[in-house]
Short mmCIF file of the C-alpha atoms (twelve columns), coordinates in Angstrom:
data_MODEL
# 
_entry.id   MODEL 
# 
loop_
_atom_site.group_PDB 
_atom_site.id 
_atom_site.type_symbol 
_atom_site.label_atom_id 
_atom_site.label_alt_id 
_atom_site.label_comp_id 
_atom_site.label_asym_id 
_atom_site.label_seq_id 
_atom_site.Cartn_x 
_atom_site.Cartn_y 
_atom_site.Cartn_z 
_atom_site.pdbx_PDB_model_num 
ATOM 1   C CA . LEU A 1   0.000   0.000   0.000  1 
ATOM 2   C CA . PRO A 2   2.702   2.617   0.741  1 
ATOM 3   C CA . ALA A 3   4.003   2.258   -2.810 1 
ATOM 4   C CA . GLN A 4   0.494   2.817   -4.192 1 
ATOM 5   C CA . LEU A 5   -0.381  5.763   -1.974 1 
ATOM 6   C CA . GLU A 6   0.888   8.511   -4.239 1 
ATOM 7   C CA . ALA A 7   -0.784  7.184   -7.389 1 
ATOM 8   C CA . VAL A 8   -4.097  6.542   -5.627 1 
ATOM 9   C CA . CYS A 9   -4.213  9.913   -3.867 1 
ATOM 10  C CA . ARG A 10  -3.352  11.825  -7.029 1 
ATOM 11  C CA . GLU A 11  -6.333  10.214  -8.791 1 
ATOM 12  C CA . LEU A 12  -8.737  11.474  -6.121 1 
ATOM 13  C CA . ARG A 13  -10.192 14.968  -6.198 1 
ATOM 14  C CA . PHE A 14  -9.866  16.800  -2.901 1 
ATOM 15  C CA . GLU A 15  -11.333 20.133  -1.894 1 
ATOM 16  C CA . PRO A 16  -10.340 22.551  0.877  1 
ATOM 17  C CA . ARG A 17  -13.311 21.323  2.952  1 
ATOM 18  C CA . HIS A 18  -11.896 17.764  3.091  1 
ATOM 19  C CA . THR A 19  -10.050 16.197  5.999  1 
ATOM 20  C CA . VAL A 20  -7.745  13.349  4.995  1 
ATOM 21  C CA . VAL A 21  -6.590  10.853  7.612  1 
ATOM 22  C CA . SER A 22  -3.864  8.554   6.321  1 
ATOM 23  C CA . LEU A 23  -3.424  5.167   7.974  1 
ATOM 24  C CA . VAL A 24  -0.302  4.467   5.910  1 
ATOM 25  C CA . SER A 25  2.211   4.690   8.732  1 
ATOM 26  C CA . THR A 26  5.227   5.265   6.502  1 
ATOM 27  C CA . ALA A 27  3.800   8.183   4.512  1 
ATOM 28  C CA . PRO A 28  5.223   11.538  5.647  1 
ATOM 29  C CA . LEU A 29  2.880   14.480  6.056  1 
ATOM 30  C CA . ALA A 30  4.702   16.486  3.381  1 
ATOM 31  C CA . LEU A 31  3.996   13.808  0.771  1 
ATOM 32  C CA . LEU A 32  0.409   13.393  1.939  1 
ATOM 33  C CA . ARG A 33  -0.220  17.134  1.784  1 
ATOM 34  C CA . GLU A 34  1.249   17.300  -1.705 1 
ATOM 35  C CA . CYS A 35  -0.762  14.325  -3.003 1 
ATOM 36  C CA . CYS A 36  -4.008  15.388  -1.321 1 
ATOM 37  C CA . SER A 37  -3.867  19.071  -2.167 1 
ATOM 38  C CA . PRO A 38  -5.980  21.180  -1.782 1 
ATOM 39  C CA . ALA A 39  -7.484  19.237  1.162  1 
ATOM 40  C CA . GLY A 40  -7.868  21.555  4.125  1 
ATOM 41  C CA . THR A 41  -6.496  19.130  6.712  1 
ATOM 42  C CA . VAL A 42  -4.162  16.191  6.226  1 
ATOM 43  C CA . MET A 43  -3.237  13.919  9.113  1 
ATOM 44  C CA . ARG A 44  -1.464  10.677  9.941  1 
ATOM 45  C CA . ALA A 45  -2.936  8.097   12.312 1 
ATOM 46  C CA . ILE A 46  -1.557  4.760   13.456 1 
ATOM 47  C CA . PRO A 47  -4.226  2.730   15.260 1 
ATOM 48  C CA . LEU A 48  -2.944  -0.334  17.097 1 
ATOM 49  C CA . PRO A 49  -4.842  -3.609  16.642 1 
ATOM 50  C CA . PRO A 50  -6.644  -3.565  20.037 1 
ATOM 51  C CA . VAL A 51  -8.771  -0.637  18.803 1 
ATOM 52  C CA . ALA A 52  -10.957 -3.373  17.316 1 
ATOM 53  C CA . GLN A 53  -12.094 -4.042  20.893 1 
ATOM 54  C CA . HIS A 54  -12.076 -0.336  21.851 1 
ATOM 55  C CA . ARG A 55  -9.009  -0.955  24.038 1 
ATOM 56  C CA . GLY A 56  -6.120  0.226   21.928 1 
ATOM 57  C CA . ALA A 57  -4.233  3.397   21.280 1 
ATOM 58  C CA . THR A 58  -4.011  5.457   18.135 1 
ATOM 59  C CA . VAL A 59  -0.989  7.669   17.640 1 
ATOM 60  C CA . MET A 60  -1.883  10.613  15.432 1 
ATOM 61  C CA . CYS A 61  -0.604  13.932  14.154 1 
ATOM 62  C CA . PRO A 62  -1.749  16.655  14.323 1 
ATOM 63  C CA . PRO A 63  -4.637  16.821  16.807 1 
ATOM 64  C CA . HIS A 64  -8.007  17.576  15.222 1 
ATOM 65  C CA . PRO A 65  -11.280 18.605  16.932 1 
ATOM 66  C CA . VAL A 66  -13.341 15.955  15.096 1 
ATOM 67  C CA . VAL A 67  -10.847 13.198  14.297 1 
ATOM 68  C CA . THR A 68  -9.244  12.999  17.753 1 
ATOM 69  C CA . PRO A 69  -12.577 12.184  19.468 1 
ATOM 70  C CA . LEU A 70  -13.282 9.621   16.740 1 
ATOM 71  C CA . PHE A 71  -10.138 7.713   17.677 1 
ATOM 72  C CA . GLU A 72  -10.823 8.271   21.397 1 
ATOM 73  C CA . SER A 73  -14.035 6.304   20.881 1 
ATOM 74  C CA . LEU A 74  -11.824 3.335   19.896 1 
ATOM 75  C CA . GLY A 75  -9.555  3.576   22.934 1 
ATOM 76  C CA . THR A 76  -6.890  6.163   23.631 1 
ATOM 77  C CA . ALA A 77  -5.946  8.858   21.137 1 
ATOM 78  C CA . VAL A 78  -2.380  10.064  21.473 1 
ATOM 79  C CA . ALA A 79  -2.456  13.224  19.387 1 
ATOM 80  C CA . VAL A 80  0.808   15.088  18.962 1 
ATOM 81  C CA . GLU A 81  1.462   18.434  17.309 1 
ATOM 82  C CA . ALA A 82  4.740   17.654  15.568 1 
ATOM 83  C CA . GLU A 83  5.466   14.876  13.088 1 
ATOM 84  C CA . GLU A 84  8.904   14.534  14.716 1 
ATOM 85  C CA . THR A 85  7.159   13.478  17.942 1 
ATOM 86  C CA . LEU A 86  5.022   11.007  16.014 1 
ATOM 87  C CA . LEU A 87  8.182   9.491   14.549 1 
ATOM 88  C CA . LYS A 88  9.578   9.022   18.055 1 
ATOM 89  C CA . LEU A 89  6.411   7.203   19.149 1 
ATOM 90  C CA . MET A 90  6.233   4.906   16.124 1 
ATOM 91  C CA . PRO A 91  8.815   2.333   17.349 1 
ATOM 92  C CA . VAL A 92  6.545   1.610   20.309 1 
ATOM 93  C CA . THR A 93  3.804   0.558   17.884 1 
ATOM 94  C CA . ALA A 94  6.192   -2.036  16.412 1 
ATOM 95  C CA . LEU A 95  6.163   -3.910  19.710 1 
ATOM 96  C CA . MET A 96  2.678   -5.199  18.890 1 
ATOM 97  C CA . GLY A 97  4.074   -7.639  16.301 1 
ATOM 98  C CA . GLN A 98  6.423   -9.168  18.838 1 
ATOM 99  C CA . LEU A 99  3.621   -9.434  21.385 1 
ATOM 100 C CA . TYR A 100 1.338   -11.244 18.940 1 
ATOM 101 C CA . ALA A 101 4.151   -13.587 17.877 1 
ATOM 102 C CA . GLN A 102 4.766   -14.497 21.505 1 
ATOM 103 C CA . GLN A 103 1.063   -15.089 22.083 1 
ATOM 104 C CA . ARG A 104 0.832   -17.332 19.014 1 
ATOM 105 C CA . THR A 105 3.847   -19.361 20.151 1 
ATOM 106 C CA . THR A 106 2.446   -19.706 23.655 1 
ATOM 107 C CA . GLN A 107 -0.920  -20.873 22.337 1 
ATOM 108 C CA . GLY A 108 0.878   -23.551 20.323 1 
ATOM 109 C CA . TRP A 109 2.456   -25.082 23.415 1 
# 
């Protein structure tokens, strides 16, 4: 999906009234803003798998008065102002894969 993001977004027609929330964790805001122009708001969000049970966290940037509460309804929204802060939080999200691998191994015992 990250490789397809630019082509897909450029085919869409955005307007200044649109809010775009990208779930492609590797897509930088600068690229998203360029591809989704002239959308009024462009954001990144990284929901962790437990949001499916309304128990997970979503790391997002920047905070938004409508989108932040949306993700809060799925668990905890960790909204940060700067993309640099988001990048520092992203390695924590990678721990989920290790956790699920350990759980799968344990269940196989």
